[in-house]
Amino acid sequence: MQREKLLALWPPFRLRRLLPATRSLNVWLSQNVCRFTIVADSHFPSSSRLQTMASASTGSRVSCGRDISCVPEVADTLAAVAKLGFDFLCMPLFHPRFRREFELDPAKARPGAQTRSDLLLCGRDWNTLIVGKLSPWIETDSELTTERRNSEAALVQELNFCAYLGLPAFMIPLKGPQCANLARVLLNHIHTGHHSSMFWIRVPLLEPEDTREDLIENEPSNQIDDSNNEEKTWGWWHSFRTLCDYNKRICLAIEIGADIPSDTVIDKWLGEPIKAAILPTSIFLTNKKGFPVLSKAHQRIIFRLFKLEAQFIFTGTNRHGEKDFRSYLQYLEYLNQNRPAPNAYELFAKGYEDYLQSPLQPLMDNLESQTYEVFEKDPIKYSQYQQAVYKCLLDRVPEEQKETNVQVLMVLGAGRGPLVNSSLRAAKQADRKLRVYAVEKNPNAVITLENWKFEEWGDQVTVVSCDMRDWEAPEKADIIVSELLGSFGDNELSPECLDGAQHFLKDDGVSIPCSYTSFLAPLSSSKLYNEVRSCRERDKDPECHFETPYVVRLHNFHQLADPKPCFTFVHPTSDMNNNRYQCLRFTVGCNSVLHGFAGYFETTLYKDVMLSIRPETHSPGMFSWFPILFPLKQPIPLSGSDDVSVRFWRCNNGKKVWYEWAVTEPVCSAIHNPAGRSYTIGL
């Protein structure tokens, strides 16, 4: 591990970094530790500077900033903010009331500096402790030509000054649906020059004019509930980020008001790339002791923002005069310390949120020892396999035959032996006799199996170094046990493997697992869309990365509908044709954007013994599988009245297996991965 310390001018900042050496610095910073990260764009040279701010390396501390509209003395204000315990200061770079003139004389030629000097702070403090704010009078989409031109020039001036100072982020308010010119100017700035600032687009959860301040308790309201009002500001944001082509340096700073939208709309917002949440002091209530607190509804949003590792910005004056302003900060830290503890799955997946990985192909590739080791640490999977074998042995061998009836059990794809050990423990638990064959094609893993046999198993286990499809078994099996399932159930070719081995299963034999079903759900995630876009490889088709499924720990996303079953496989079977086709239809129910589909699976090991990664039935504590993502080349806008129809194919030509998919409603997409041109699974 490499340790880098960023020391601030004042001790309260505690800016520490703990950096791993095993993964790319950019990826690790953006996904794991830093609550505030500036990542160099992909077209920048490798020497591009990373600027980081206010971290909590273990996730134990909330990163908070103070938003101040007028800052007379930068250094003094920064010191005062630090003394209160804040990590950074959010401030305008130019005086908010200073309307610069770029069109007309004589104001156009006004001499002198237009804002204060950068020498007021050292470069390190500008780089790590200051977030800039755009002047509020700038209206780049004004219908008045002079105002628009002045605003464009002022925006360019402020963006350039932000780059000159090396600020980690610059906040730009989104005031309405008309934002095309603002997007154009910002995008031009991003694509010129070698600066690395992030741009936080400040958007309220609800438009201010839609909030209700005229309600009287118990008085009936005559206002018609228009759910579209709740989604209005999300529409602004969606238009803006679409105009900016989902640029990774353009993120979201949501402003949480006193009124909050419905849970469905909140779910949609939390699937966006939120980097900061702005908390006006006006939304805080007062408890019996006079301290600021938030309502239960606001607390639920805050807890979910903690999971996204968002930063928080406090704005407004102190409305609890008897208490110090740090009481707001202390309350947020109190919520952070009292949020639900992460479960085993979340702890295991820490650092891999939204990190794309290629699915394993254990049939074509020999896995490494470390890969086996990770899977063997799963506390749930092997206990469920043991329970399935235990119940199967009790059903197959009556009590009066337990001394004479020896069941033949074959572990197909034995790896380093965890299923063999589970089966032997099940036999001991059931008090039944067992003869085991451990079949494994990976010659390196066979060495481990032979050592197990020599040291522990003895003659009870026969180790076979062979592909299960080519093995000539000396006898037929009563029970076949395998763990050939992938994140989509059949994507590691369990059907083909077990069909090839079925000839040495007795007519009344049992396969564990006996069936498995894949599931699909539509999702929206600009984060994942951008991650897929960045996977482009130089020597491959420009769109092949959008025709490839990825294993990913889904984190910053919005699932648009409940998963529906896709493909089902049963073992043993008389139908050896493993090609499949399915059309699924989902009702979305809100305005959104479709970026792809999340894949899950459920499997029945034996009778009522199950394993599942489907969210509704997920096996508690199991972490052997992350979901799988099937991306779309082009995002598809959805309205609340739209249904989404998707067609999925599983194809097998005898040499390889692949998936094809296409959306047919509300609009048609291209068929992804035709003839397996971008992604196949080798047989």
mmCIF file of C-alpha atoms in Angstrom, residues 413-589:
data_model
loop_
_atom_site.group_PDB
_atom_site.id
_atom_site.type_symbol
_atom_site.label_atom_id
_atom_site.label_comp_id
_atom_site.label_asym_id
_atom_site.label_seq_id
_atom_site.Cartn_x
_atom_site.Cartn_y
_atom_site.Cartn_z
ATOM 1 C CA GLY A 413 -16.076 -28.972 -11.595
ATOM 2 C CA ALA A 414 -14.600 -29.648 -8.170
ATOM 3 C CA GLY A 415 -12.216 -26.672 -8.189
ATOM 4 C CA ARG A 416 -10.111 -26.802 -5.028
ATOM 5 C CA GLY A 417 -12.571 -29.082 -3.257
ATOM 6 C CA PRO A 418 -15.158 -27.022 -1.311
ATOM 7 C CA LEU A 419 -18.111 -28.967 -2.747
ATOM 8 C CA VAL A 420 -16.391 -32.255 -1.937
ATOM 9 C CA ASN A 421 -15.966 -31.146 1.663
ATOM 10 C CA SER A 422 -19.589 -29.964 1.830
ATOM 11 C CA SER A 423 -20.793 -33.321 0.484
ATOM 12 C CA LEU A 424 -18.675 -35.288 2.974
ATOM 13 C CA ARG A 425 -19.983 -33.150 5.842
ATOM 14 C CA ALA A 426 -23.540 -33.752 4.632
ATOM 15 C CA ALA A 427 -22.953 -37.520 4.581
ATOM 16 C CA LYS A 428 -21.603 -37.424 8.114
ATOM 17 C CA GLN A 429 -24.547 -35.277 9.239
ATOM 18 C CA ALA A 430 -27.051 -37.670 7.625
ATOM 19 C CA ASP A 431 -25.142 -40.758 8.798
ATOM 20 C CA ARG A 432 -25.072 -42.159 5.261
ATOM 21 C CA LYS A 433 -22.280 -43.769 3.238
ATOM 22 C CA LEU A 434 -20.870 -41.970 0.234
ATOM 23 C CA ARG A 435 -18.402 -42.683 -2.575
ATOM 24 C CA VAL A 436 -17.227 -39.481 -4.223
ATOM 25 C CA TYR A 437 -15.673 -38.659 -7.598
ATOM 26 C CA ALA A 438 -14.098 -35.199 -7.853
ATOM 27 C CA VAL A 439 -13.913 -34.272 -11.558
ATOM 28 C CA GLU A 440 -11.878 -31.197 -12.499
ATOM 29 C CA LYS A 441 -10.400 -30.092 -15.842
ATOM 30 C CA ASN A 442 -7.984 -27.485 -14.412
ATOM 31 C CA PRO A 443 -4.706 -29.389 -13.926
ATOM 32 C CA ASN A 444 -3.490 -26.828 -11.402
ATOM 33 C CA ALA A 445 -6.555 -27.246 -9.195
ATOM 34 C CA VAL A 446 -6.185 -31.048 -9.496
ATOM 35 C CA ILE A 447 -2.910 -30.741 -7.568
ATOM 36 C CA THR A 448 -4.869 -29.230 -4.680
ATOM 37 C CA LEU A 449 -7.454 -32.012 -4.904
ATOM 38 C CA GLU A 450 -4.764 -34.698 -4.832
ATOM 39 C CA ASN A 451 -3.315 -33.115 -1.703
ATOM 40 C CA TRP A 452 -6.758 -33.079 -0.092
ATOM 41 C CA LYS A 453 -7.099 -36.774 -0.940
ATOM 42 C CA PHE A 454 -3.691 -37.606 0.510
ATOM 43 C CA GLU A 455 -4.119 -35.581 3.711
ATOM 44 C CA GLU A 456 -7.850 -35.780 4.483
ATOM 45 C CA TRP A 457 -10.180 -37.675 2.175
ATOM 46 C CA GLY A 458 -8.398 -40.967 1.590
ATOM 47 C CA ASP A 459 -9.969 -43.643 -0.570
ATOM 48 C CA GLN A 460 -13.464 -42.261 -0.081
ATOM 49 C CA VAL A 461 -12.749 -39.742 -2.878
ATOM 50 C CA THR A 462 -11.430 -40.443 -6.378
ATOM 51 C CA VAL A 463 -9.838 -37.442 -8.094
ATOM 52 C CA VAL A 464 -10.377 -37.307 -11.876
ATOM 53 C CA SER A 465 -8.380 -34.881 -14.026
ATOM 54 C CA CYS A 466 -10.640 -34.544 -17.060
ATOM 55 C CA ASP A 467 -13.290 -32.435 -18.765
ATOM 56 C CA MET A 468 -16.606 -33.782 -17.491
ATOM 57 C CA ARG A 469 -17.963 -33.937 -21.063
ATOM 58 C CA ASP A 470 -15.156 -36.301 -22.127
ATOM 59 C CA TRP A 471 -14.943 -38.476 -19.024
ATOM 60 C CA GLU A 472 -15.859 -42.154 -19.269
ATOM 61 C CA ALA A 473 -17.233 -42.799 -15.796
ATOM 62 C CA PRO A 474 -16.592 -46.272 -14.319
ATOM 63 C CA GLU A 475 -20.084 -46.311 -12.824
ATOM 64 C CA LYS A 476 -23.241 -44.230 -12.871
ATOM 65 C CA ALA A 477 -23.937 -41.572 -10.283
ATOM 66 C CA ASP A 478 -26.808 -41.331 -7.845
ATOM 67 C CA ILE A 479 -26.128 -37.625 -7.295
ATOM 68 C CA ILE A 480 -24.347 -35.041 -9.444
ATOM 69 C CA VAL A 481 -23.232 -31.846 -7.687
ATOM 70 C CA SER A 482 -21.921 -28.800 -9.542
ATOM 71 C CA GLU A 483 -21.439 -25.050 -9.099
ATOM 72 C CA LEU A 484 -21.226 -23.970 -12.716
ATOM 73 C CA LEU A 485 -23.628 -21.031 -12.404
ATOM 74 C CA GLY A 486 -22.784 -17.480 -13.447
ATOM 75 C CA SER A 487 -24.409 -14.166 -12.608
ATOM 76 C CA PHE A 488 -27.080 -14.804 -15.263
ATOM 77 C CA GLY A 489 -27.493 -18.436 -14.298
ATOM 78 C CA ASP A 490 -26.470 -20.118 -17.541
ATOM 79 C CA ASN A 491 -23.715 -17.713 -18.668
ATOM 80 C CA GLU A 492 -20.899 -20.024 -17.490
ATOM 81 C CA LEU A 493 -22.377 -22.811 -19.652
ATOM 82 C CA SER A 494 -23.867 -24.959 -16.936
ATOM 83 C CA PRO A 495 -26.536 -26.312 -19.371
ATOM 84 C CA GLU A 496 -23.954 -27.516 -21.894
ATOM 85 C CA CYS A 497 -21.704 -29.018 -19.220
ATOM 86 C CA LEU A 498 -24.451 -30.879 -17.366
ATOM 87 C CA ASP A 499 -26.081 -32.083 -20.581
ATOM 88 C CA GLY A 500 -22.720 -33.532 -21.595
ATOM 89 C CA ALA A 501 -22.373 -35.307 -18.249
ATOM 90 C CA GLN A 502 -25.958 -36.508 -17.967
ATOM 91 C CA HIS A 503 -25.194 -39.887 -19.577
ATOM 92 C CA PHE A 504 -23.463 -41.086 -16.422
ATOM 93 C CA LEU A 505 -26.374 -40.136 -14.136
ATOM 94 C CA LYS A 506 -28.722 -42.986 -13.127
ATOM 95 C CA ASP A 507 -32.277 -42.861 -14.415
ATOM 96 C CA ASP A 508 -33.515 -41.930 -10.966
ATOM 97 C CA GLY A 509 -30.456 -39.817 -10.240
ATOM 98 C CA VAL A 510 -30.517 -36.267 -8.850
ATOM 99 C CA SER A 511 -28.742 -33.184 -10.076
ATOM 100 C CA ILE A 512 -27.819 -30.484 -7.542
ATOM 101 C CA PRO A 513 -28.777 -27.867 -8.657
ATOM 102 C CA CYS A 514 -31.895 -29.254 -10.292
ATOM 103 C CA SER A 515 -33.024 -25.989 -11.952
ATOM 104 C CA TYR A 516 -32.102 -22.327 -12.353
ATOM 105 C CA THR A 517 -33.820 -19.283 -13.828
ATOM 106 C CA SER A 518 -32.361 -16.000 -15.024
ATOM 107 C CA PHE A 519 -34.125 -12.673 -14.407
ATOM 108 C CA LEU A 520 -33.975 -9.295 -16.123
ATOM 109 C CA ALA A 521 -34.889 -5.784 -14.989
ATOM 110 C CA PRO A 522 -34.585 -2.452 -16.834
ATOM 111 C CA LEU A 523 -32.314 0.117 -15.209
ATOM 112 C CA SER A 524 -31.209 3.706 -15.499
ATOM 113 C CA SER A 525 -27.657 4.702 -14.581
ATOM 114 C CA SER A 526 -25.632 7.408 -16.276
ATOM 115 C CA LYS A 527 -22.693 6.264 -14.120
ATOM 116 C CA LEU A 528 -22.746 2.769 -15.640
ATOM 117 C CA TYR A 529 -23.431 4.150 -19.116
ATOM 118 C CA ASN A 530 -20.268 6.249 -18.844
ATOM 119 C CA GLU A 531 -18.289 3.345 -17.422
ATOM 120 C CA VAL A 532 -19.245 1.195 -20.413
ATOM 121 C CA ARG A 533 -18.435 4.042 -22.807
ATOM 122 C CA SER A 534 -14.946 4.311 -21.361
ATOM 123 C CA CYS A 535 -14.258 0.598 -22.054
ATOM 124 C CA ARG A 536 -13.648 1.240 -25.744
ATOM 125 C CA GLU A 537 -10.646 -0.671 -27.084
ATOM 126 C CA ARG A 538 -8.454 0.622 -29.876
ATOM 127 C CA ASP A 539 -8.384 -2.452 -32.129
ATOM 128 C CA LYS A 540 -12.045 -3.418 -31.795
ATOM 129 C CA ASP A 541 -15.303 -2.189 -33.249
ATOM 130 C CA PRO A 542 -16.171 1.230 -31.749
ATOM 131 C CA GLU A 543 -19.409 -0.130 -30.263
ATOM 132 C CA CYS A 544 -18.325 -3.624 -29.204
ATOM 133 C CA HIS A 545 -18.162 -2.596 -25.526
ATOM 134 C CA PHE A 546 -21.911 -1.904 -25.669
ATOM 135 C CA GLU A 547 -22.490 -5.449 -26.935
ATOM 136 C CA THR A 548 -20.695 -7.066 -24.017
ATOM 137 C CA PRO A 549 -22.274 -8.062 -20.688
ATOM 138 C CA TYR A 550 -20.436 -7.052 -17.513
ATOM 139 C CA VAL A 551 -20.463 -8.383 -13.971
ATOM 140 C CA VAL A 552 -20.921 -5.382 -11.692
ATOM 141 C CA ARG A 553 -21.860 -4.520 -8.138
ATOM 142 C CA LEU A 554 -24.807 -2.253 -8.942
ATOM 143 C CA HIS A 555 -24.713 0.834 -6.754
ATOM 144 C CA ASN A 556 -25.487 4.218 -8.339
ATOM 145 C CA PHE A 557 -28.517 3.144 -10.380
ATOM 146 C CA HIS A 558 -32.311 3.210 -10.525
ATOM 147 C CA GLN A 559 -34.129 -0.041 -11.247
ATOM 148 C CA LEU A 560 -37.158 0.903 -13.330
ATOM 149 C CA ALA A 561 -39.279 -2.212 -12.688
ATOM 150 C CA ASP A 562 -39.190 -5.492 -10.789
ATOM 151 C CA PRO A 563 -37.166 -8.313 -12.383
ATOM 152 C CA LYS A 564 -39.004 -10.836 -14.553
ATOM 153 C CA PRO A 565 -37.965 -14.444 -15.323
ATOM 154 C CA CYS A 566 -36.120 -14.933 -18.596
ATOM 155 C CA PHE A 567 -34.534 -18.374 -19.255
ATOM 156 C CA THR A 568 -35.071 -21.556 -17.210
ATOM 157 C CA PHE A 569 -32.995 -24.748 -17.322
ATOM 158 C CA VAL A 570 -33.825 -28.057 -15.609
ATOM 159 C CA HIS A 571 -31.512 -31.033 -14.908
ATOM 160 C CA PRO A 572 -31.698 -33.831 -15.770
ATOM 161 C CA THR A 573 -33.538 -33.070 -19.011
ATOM 162 C CA SER A 574 -34.618 -34.793 -22.201
ATOM 163 C CA ASP A 575 -34.356 -31.560 -24.223
ATOM 164 C CA MET A 576 -30.702 -30.917 -25.037
ATOM 165 C CA ASN A 577 -31.408 -27.794 -27.116
ATOM 166 C CA ASN A 578 -30.184 -24.900 -24.994
ATOM 167 C CA ASN A 579 -31.035 -22.091 -27.408
ATOM 168 C CA ARG A 580 -33.600 -19.752 -25.900
ATOM 169 C CA TYR A 581 -35.753 -16.760 -26.868
ATOM 170 C CA GLN A 582 -37.826 -14.579 -24.587
ATOM 171 C CA CYS A 583 -39.812 -11.352 -24.889
ATOM 172 C CA LEU A 584 -40.288 -9.441 -21.635
ATOM 173 C CA ARG A 585 -42.524 -6.421 -21.059
ATOM 174 C CA PHE A 586 -42.059 -3.977 -18.175
ATOM 175 C CA THR A 587 -44.234 -1.116 -16.939
ATOM 176 C CA VAL A 588 -42.026 1.792 -15.891
ATOM 177 C CA GLY A 589 -44.476 4.290 -14.356
#
